[in-house]
Amino acid sequence: MKTSEDRSFLVLLAVISLAFAWVLWPFSGALLWAILLAIIFAPLYRRTLEALPGKHNLAALFTVVVVIVMVLIPVAIVIASLIDQGGELYQRVQSGEISFAHPLQQLKSALPAWSTSLLDRLGAIDLSYVKERLSNLVVPAGQQLAGHALNIGQVTLEFVASLFVMLYLLFFLLRDGDELNLRIRDALPLRPRHTAEILHAFTLAVRGTIKGIILVALIQGALGGLIFWLLGLTAPLLAGAIMALLSLLPVLGSALVWVPAALYLLVAGSVTKGLILLAFGTFVIGLADNFLRPILVGQSIQMPSYVVLLATLGGLAAFGANGFVIGPLVAAMFLTTWQIYVGSKVQQEVRK
């Protein structure tokens, strides 16, 4: 009878938990980012609490203000500028100020006569077709960004509510983080040692995902945007944002942006700018990942680049924009959990 009652209670617990998750689902993004930011900024909260003993509310409030100043405000400025530059780029392509035909014509003129005649016979260089294909890639994206540019500043009530919920939750997650950690440890139906390992691995996975993947991508994007700005190229912020996203791709990554841009400059006659961009991309942007990732990740979980790529793309497909973080985080926890399982199995075999 006791077993039947226990099973009934577990079913009731599962149903109520699912219902509660369904109620919270509209704010799942706010909850996710509140948890992530709480884990990332927990060390700052603890150091602030050491400087203000017993002032838990004040320390948590100070940390939230730091998050607003260091994260939210810069992100809002970047997004607004990104949309503005995207709309500007679209207008310049539409007006003909930026044209792909001229450098392609120069490239064709620079080739030997025998090669150009051969290519013409084979139909390998069709400038009108290439121009049309490039315009078909740029114009739709520019139209979308230009449309968003018209709506910039019109913040929806839903976004404001989610932002408020995130900051509200962040405050309490920072202030009551240790107590919540103990409650989670007690609630999980696992051995205490495994629970401690999984929670510790989750913290490392979050920090490793944010610092080792996203922060490195942002740094590479910032470096790319900086060199575009110094060289006076069009839409440096937009180029930097695209490089940050493409830096998740193994081997090529951000080179998919700066290599074609450098070749464009060389063909268009801006040889000095093209060589500078090639050198900067190769020795600064390209090597930033190799130097920064080990420093930023530290002892956090390591993942092969192909796992990061698949997890990121799968996360984006499954969860939208939040999947940019959820995908690598789930992959990191998957690898960590299996490492714990294999380690426990090896220990049991050694004890036998």
Short mmCIF file of C-alpha atoms in Angstrom, two decimals:
data_model
loop_
_atom_site.label_atom_id
_atom_site.label_comp_id
_atom_site.label_asym_id
_atom_site.label_seq_id
_atom_site.Cartn_x
_atom_site.Cartn_y
_atom_site.Cartn_z
CA MET A 1 0.00 0.00 0.00
CA LYS A 2 2.86 2.27 0.83
CA THR A 3 4.40 1.65 -2.57
CA SER A 4 1.14 2.52 -4.30
CA GLU A 5 0.84 5.73 -2.30
CA ASP A 6 4.45 6.67 -3.09
CA ARG A 7 3.89 6.10 -6.78
CA SER A 8 0.72 8.16 -6.73
CA PHE A 9 2.54 10.98 -4.99
CA LEU A 10 5.37 10.86 -7.55
CA VAL A 11 2.82 11.04 -10.38
CA LEU A 12 1.14 14.00 -8.70
CA LEU A 13 4.52 15.65 -8.17
CA ALA A 14 5.41 15.17 -11.86
CA VAL A 15 2.05 16.54 -13.05
CA ILE A 16 2.25 19.61 -10.80
CA SER A 17 5.87 20.22 -11.84
CA LEU A 18 4.92 20.05 -15.52
CA ALA A 19 1.98 22.39 -14.93
CA PHE A 20 4.27 24.85 -13.14
CA ALA A 21 6.78 24.65 -15.99
CA TRP A 22 3.95 25.33 -18.45
CA VAL A 23 2.95 28.42 -16.45
CA LEU A 24 6.54 29.69 -16.44
CA TRP A 25 7.20 28.90 -20.11
CA PRO A 26 6.35 32.42 -21.41
CA PHE A 27 9.24 33.68 -19.28
CA SER A 28 11.58 30.76 -19.96
CA GLY A 29 14.05 33.04 -21.72
CA ALA A 30 14.13 35.45 -18.80
CA LEU A 31 14.58 32.56 -16.36
CA LEU A 32 17.37 31.07 -18.46
CA TRP A 33 19.36 34.29 -18.66
CA ALA A 34 18.78 35.07 -14.99
CA ILE A 35 20.32 31.70 -14.08
CA LEU A 36 23.22 32.14 -16.48
CA LEU A 37 23.99 35.68 -15.32
CA ALA A 38 23.69 34.62 -11.68
CA ILE A 39 26.28 31.89 -12.22
CA ILE A 40 28.62 34.18 -14.16
CA PHE A 41 28.42 37.09 -11.70
CA ALA A 42 28.27 35.02 -8.51
CA PRO A 43 32.01 35.62 -7.81
CA LEU A 44 31.43 39.39 -8.02
CA TYR A 45 28.50 39.09 -5.62
CA ARG A 46 30.64 37.14 -3.13
CA ARG A 47 33.48 39.66 -3.30
CA THR A 48 30.99 42.49 -2.81
CA LEU A 49 29.50 40.65 0.17
CA GLU A 50 32.97 40.31 1.68
CA ALA A 51 33.36 44.08 1.44
CA LEU A 52 29.85 44.57 2.87
CA PRO A 53 29.46 41.84 5.52
CA GLY A 54 25.87 40.90 6.16
CA LYS A 55 24.53 43.26 3.47
CA HIS A 56 23.10 40.57 1.21
CA ASN A 57 20.44 42.80 -0.36
CA LEU A 58 22.89 45.60 -1.06
CA ALA A 59 25.49 43.24 -2.52
CA ALA A 60 22.90 41.61 -4.80
CA LEU A 61 21.54 45.02 -5.88
CA PHE A 62 25.06 46.26 -6.67
CA THR A 63 25.73 43.16 -8.79
CA VAL A 64 22.48 43.65 -10.71
CA VAL A 65 23.44 47.26 -11.43
CA VAL A 66 26.82 46.06 -12.72
CA VAL A 67 25.04 43.60 -15.02
CA ILE A 68 22.84 46.39 -16.35
CA VAL A 69 25.79 48.71 -16.99
CA MET A 70 28.24 46.12 -18.32
CA VAL A 71 25.92 43.81 -20.24
CA LEU A 72 22.42 45.10 -20.96
CA ILE A 73 23.18 48.68 -21.98
CA PRO A 74 26.09 47.77 -24.31
CA VAL A 75 24.03 44.98 -25.90
CA ALA A 76 21.13 47.37 -26.52
CA ILE A 77 23.47 49.93 -28.11
CA VAL A 78 25.11 47.30 -30.31
CA ILE A 79 21.77 45.90 -31.50
CA ALA A 80 20.46 49.37 -32.34
CA SER A 81 23.66 50.27 -34.22
CA LEU A 82 23.65 46.89 -35.97
CA ILE A 83 20.13 47.38 -37.29
CA ASP A 84 20.98 50.92 -38.37
CA GLN A 85 24.11 49.82 -40.26
CA GLY A 86 22.23 46.96 -41.88
CA GLY A 87 19.60 49.34 -43.19
CA GLU A 88 22.30 51.73 -44.42
CA LEU A 89 24.12 48.90 -46.22
CA TYR A 90 20.88 47.86 -47.93
CA GLN A 91 20.26 51.40 -49.15
CA ARG A 92 23.83 51.72 -50.53
CA VAL A 93 23.48 48.44 -52.44
CA GLN A 94 20.08 49.51 -53.78
CA SER A 95 21.40 52.90 -54.91
CA GLY A 96 24.38 51.31 -56.67
CA GLU A 97 26.95 52.97 -54.42
CA ILE A 98 28.21 49.48 -53.58
CA SER A 99 28.53 47.36 -56.70
CA PHE A 100 30.01 43.90 -57.18
CA ALA A 101 30.34 44.20 -60.93
CA HIS A 102 33.29 46.65 -60.99
CA PRO A 103 35.80 44.59 -58.98
CA LEU A 104 34.71 41.44 -60.82
CA GLN A 105 35.34 43.22 -64.12
CA GLN A 106 38.78 44.28 -62.85
CA LEU A 107 39.53 40.70 -61.85
CA LYS A 108 38.57 39.48 -65.30
CA SER A 109 40.70 42.20 -66.93
CA ALA A 110 43.73 41.22 -64.82
CA LEU A 111 43.64 37.63 -66.07
CA PRO A 112 45.71 36.57 -69.09
CA ALA A 113 43.98 36.83 -72.46
CA TRP A 114 44.04 33.08 -73.05
CA SER A 115 42.34 32.41 -69.70
CA THR A 116 39.63 35.02 -70.16
CA SER A 117 38.79 33.72 -73.64
CA LEU A 118 38.67 30.18 -72.26
CA LEU A 119 36.45 31.23 -69.37
CA ASP A 120 34.17 33.12 -71.73
CA ARG A 121 33.76 30.03 -73.91
CA LEU A 122 33.03 27.93 -70.85
CA GLY A 123 30.71 30.56 -69.44
CA ALA A 124 32.55 30.46 -66.11
CA ILE A 125 32.45 34.22 -65.59
CA ASP A 126 29.04 35.70 -66.13
CA LEU A 127 29.25 39.07 -64.44
CA SER A 128 25.54 39.78 -64.69
CA TYR A 129 24.71 36.41 -63.14
CA VAL A 130 27.28 36.81 -60.32
CA LYS A 131 26.05 40.31 -59.59
CA GLU A 132 22.46 39.12 -59.50
CA ARG A 133 23.31 36.25 -57.12
CA LEU A 134 25.26 38.53 -54.76
CA SER A 135 22.46 41.09 -54.77
CA ASN A 136 19.94 38.34 -54.01
CA LEU A 137 21.99 37.49 -50.91
CA VAL A 138 22.49 41.04 -49.68
CA VAL A 139 19.20 42.74 -50.52
CA PRO A 140 16.76 40.47 -48.62
CA ALA A 141 18.88 40.66 -45.46
CA GLY A 142 19.16 44.40 -45.87
CA GLN A 143 15.42 44.75 -46.36
CA GLN A 144 14.76 42.91 -43.12
CA LEU A 145 17.26 45.03 -41.19
CA ALA A 146 15.91 48.21 -42.75
CA GLY A 147 12.42 47.20 -41.67
CA HIS A 148 13.63 46.70 -38.12
CA ALA A 149 15.40 50.04 -38.26
CA LEU A 150 12.05 51.75 -38.74
CA ASN A 151 10.79 50.14 -35.53
CA ILE A 152 13.89 50.82 -33.42
CA GLY A 153 13.00 52.37 -30.11
CA GLN A 154 9.50 50.86 -30.09
CA VAL A 155 10.06 48.43 -27.23
CA THR A 156 7.19 46.01 -26.72
CA LEU A 157 5.49 45.40 -23.42
CA GLU A 158 6.47 41.73 -23.60
CA PHE A 159 10.18 42.59 -23.85
CA VAL A 160 9.98 45.03 -20.94
CA ALA A 161 8.16 42.44 -18.83
CA SER A 162 10.74 39.75 -19.64
CA LEU A 163 13.60 42.13 -18.85
CA PHE A 164 12.02 43.07 -15.53
CA VAL A 165 11.44 39.41 -14.64
CA MET A 166 15.04 38.54 -15.51
CA LEU A 167 16.49 41.30 -13.32
CA TYR A 168 14.06 40.49 -10.52
CA LEU A 169 15.01 36.82 -10.60
CA LEU A 170 18.69 37.66 -10.89
CA PHE A 171 18.54 39.64 -7.66
CA PHE A 172 17.07 36.74 -5.69
CA LEU A 173 19.25 34.11 -7.38
CA LEU A 174 22.32 36.06 -6.30
CA ARG A 175 21.05 36.75 -2.79
CA ASP A 176 19.65 33.27 -2.08
CA GLY A 177 21.93 31.28 -4.37
CA ASP A 178 23.60 29.24 -1.63
CA GLU A 179 20.26 28.30 -0.03
CA LEU A 180 18.78 27.34 -3.42
CA ASN A 181 21.85 25.23 -4.13
CA LEU A 182 21.32 23.28 -0.92
CA ARG A 183 17.63 22.75 -1.69
CA ILE A 184 18.44 21.45 -5.17
CA ARG A 185 21.00 19.07 -3.71
CA ASP A 186 18.41 17.73 -1.27
CA ALA A 187 15.70 17.44 -3.93
CA LEU A 188 17.66 15.58 -6.60
CA PRO A 189 17.18 11.79 -6.29
CA LEU A 190 20.90 11.11 -6.69
CA ARG A 191 23.78 10.15 -4.50
CA PRO A 192 25.22 13.20 -2.71
CA ARG A 193 28.58 12.75 -4.44
CA HIS A 194 26.98 12.58 -7.89
CA THR A 195 24.74 15.55 -7.12
CA ALA A 196 27.74 17.65 -6.08
CA GLU A 197 29.65 16.63 -9.20
CA ILE A 198 26.75 17.39 -11.54
CA LEU A 199 26.02 20.81 -9.99
CA HIS A 200 29.72 21.68 -10.06
CA ALA A 201 29.93 20.50 -13.66
CA PHE A 202 26.86 22.57 -14.55
CA THR A 203 28.52 25.70 -13.12
CA LEU A 204 31.73 24.98 -15.01
CA ALA A 205 29.77 24.24 -18.17
CA VAL A 206 27.93 27.56 -17.98
CA ARG A 207 31.12 29.52 -17.40
CA GLY A 208 32.98 27.50 -20.01
CA THR A 209 30.19 27.98 -22.55
CA ILE A 210 29.91 31.72 -21.94
CA LYS A 211 33.64 32.43 -21.70
CA GLY A 212 35.05 29.76 -23.96
CA ILE A 213 32.54 30.00 -26.80
CA ILE A 214 30.49 33.18 -26.67
CA LEU A 215 33.11 35.53 -25.23
CA VAL A 216 35.78 34.32 -27.67
CA ALA A 217 33.30 34.76 -30.53
CA LEU A 218 32.50 38.29 -29.33
CA ILE A 219 36.20 39.14 -29.10
CA GLN A 220 36.85 37.87 -32.61
CA GLY A 221 33.85 39.83 -33.87
CA ALA A 222 35.05 42.96 -32.06
CA LEU A 223 38.52 42.61 -33.59
CA GLY A 224 36.99 42.14 -37.04
CA GLY A 225 34.69 45.12 -36.62
CA LEU A 226 37.62 47.22 -35.35
CA ILE A 227 39.82 46.57 -38.38
CA PHE A 228 36.88 47.22 -40.71
CA TRP A 229 36.30 50.54 -38.95
CA LEU A 230 40.00 51.52 -39.03
CA LEU A 231 40.18 50.75 -42.74
CA GLY A 232 37.05 52.81 -43.39
CA LEU A 233 35.03 49.88 -44.74
CA THR A 234 31.25 49.77 -44.93
CA ALA A 235 29.17 48.58 -41.94
CA PRO A 236 32.01 47.55 -39.57
CA LEU A 237 29.62 46.64 -36.76
CA LEU A 238 27.55 44.44 -39.04
CA ALA A 239 30.70 42.73 -40.32
CA GLY A 240 31.89 42.19 -36.75
CA ALA A 241 28.56 40.67 -35.75
CA ILE A 242 28.62 38.25 -38.68
CA MET A 243 32.23 37.29 -37.86
CA ALA A 244 31.24 36.64 -34.24
CA LEU A 245 28.52 34.23 -35.39
CA LEU A 246 30.71 32.52 -37.98
CA SER A 247 33.57 32.09 -35.49
CA LEU A 248 31.59 29.12 -34.15
CA LEU A 249 32.35 27.28 -37.37
CA PRO A 250 35.48 25.12 -37.16
CA VAL A 251 38.52 25.84 -39.36
CA LEU A 252 37.06 28.68 -41.46
CA GLY A 253 34.94 30.67 -39.01
CA SER A 254 35.32 34.45 -39.27
CA ALA A 255 37.61 34.03 -42.30
CA LEU A 256 34.43 33.59 -44.34
CA VAL A 257 33.99 37.36 -43.93
CA TRP A 258 37.43 38.96 -43.85
CA VAL A 259 39.01 36.84 -46.61
CA PRO A 260 36.39 37.76 -49.28
CA ALA A 261 36.48 41.37 -48.06
CA ALA A 262 40.28 41.47 -48.40
CA LEU A 263 40.12 39.92 -51.88
CA TYR A 264 37.46 42.46 -52.82
CA LEU A 265 39.79 45.29 -51.74
CA LEU A 266 42.73 43.84 -53.65
CA VAL A 267 40.71 43.42 -56.84
CA ALA A 268 39.10 46.85 -56.46
CA GLY A 269 42.55 48.48 -56.32
CA SER A 270 42.84 49.10 -52.56
CA VAL A 271 45.93 46.91 -52.32
CA THR A 272 47.25 48.35 -49.06
CA LYS A 273 43.93 47.96 -47.26
CA GLY A 274 43.53 44.45 -48.64
CA LEU A 275 46.98 43.38 -47.43
CA ILE A 276 46.41 44.94 -44.01
CA LEU A 277 43.09 43.13 -43.66
CA LEU A 278 44.67 39.81 -44.72
CA ALA A 279 47.53 40.23 -42.24
CA PHE A 280 45.27 41.32 -39.40
CA GLY A 281 42.80 38.53 -40.07
CA THR A 282 45.52 35.89 -40.21
CA PHE A 283 47.71 36.92 -37.28
CA VAL A 284 45.21 38.63 -34.94
CA ILE A 285 41.65 37.43 -35.57
CA GLY A 286 42.66 33.94 -36.65
CA LEU A 287 45.02 33.33 -33.73
CA ALA A 288 42.83 34.96 -31.07
CA ASP A 289 40.89 31.74 -30.57
CA ASN A 290 44.04 29.67 -29.99
CA PHE A 291 45.40 32.07 -27.37
CA LEU A 292 42.22 33.24 -25.63
CA ARG A 293 40.19 30.04 -25.32
CA PRO A 294 42.63 28.19 -22.99
CA ILE A 295 42.97 31.32 -20.81
CA LEU A 296 39.24 32.04 -20.57
CA VAL A 297 38.00 28.47 -20.23
CA GLY A 298 40.61 27.35 -17.70
CA GLN A 299 39.50 24.09 -16.10
CA SER A 300 36.01 24.25 -17.58
CA ILE A 301 34.81 21.45 -19.79
CA GLN A 302 36.43 21.23 -23.22
CA MET A 303 34.43 20.36 -26.32
CA PRO A 304 35.59 19.53 -29.84
CA SER A 305 34.83 22.23 -32.38
CA TYR A 306 32.50 19.96 -34.36
CA VAL A 307 30.42 19.29 -31.22
CA VAL A 308 30.18 23.05 -30.61
CA LEU A 309 29.05 23.60 -34.19
CA LEU A 310 26.38 20.89 -34.15
CA ALA A 311 25.15 21.85 -30.68
CA THR A 312 24.90 25.53 -31.61
CA LEU A 313 23.05 24.93 -34.87
CA GLY A 314 20.78 22.38 -33.22
CA GLY A 315 20.11 24.74 -30.32
CA LEU A 316 19.22 27.58 -32.69
CA ALA A 317 16.87 25.30 -34.63
CA ALA A 318 15.18 23.98 -31.49
CA PHE A 319 15.07 27.04 -29.20
CA GLY A 320 15.56 30.05 -31.43
CA ALA A 321 17.98 32.79 -30.34
CA ASN A 322 18.35 31.30 -26.84
CA GLY A 323 19.62 28.12 -28.45
CA PHE A 324 22.88 29.96 -29.10
CA VAL A 325 23.62 29.26 -25.44
CA ILE A 326 21.34 26.30 -24.70
CA GLY A 327 22.84 24.09 -27.42
CA PRO A 328 26.49 24.21 -26.26
CA LEU A 329 25.37 24.08 -22.63
CA VAL A 330 23.34 20.91 -23.16
CA ALA A 331 26.26 19.38 -25.09
CA ALA A 332 28.65 20.26 -22.27
CA MET A 333 26.36 18.71 -19.67
CA PHE A 334 25.93 15.63 -21.87
CA LEU A 335 29.69 15.10 -22.02
CA THR A 336 30.12 15.84 -18.32
CA THR A 337 27.37 13.47 -17.22
CA TRP A 338 28.84 10.65 -19.27
CA GLN A 339 32.28 11.38 -17.85
CA ILE A 340 30.85 11.08 -14.33
CA TYR A 341 29.11 7.83 -15.25
CA VAL A 342 32.23 6.30 -16.79
CA GLY A 343 34.34 7.46 -13.85
CA SER A 344 31.93 5.90 -11.35
CA LYS A 345 31.87 2.66 -13.30
CA VAL A 346 35.67 2.51 -13.35
CA GLN A 347 35.82 3.13 -9.59
CA GLN A 348 33.33 0.33 -8.94
CA GLU A 349 35.39 -2.08 -11.05
CA VAL A 350 38.58 -1.09 -9.19
CA ARG A 351 36.91 -1.70 -5.82
CA LYS A 352 35.88 -5.18 -6.95
#
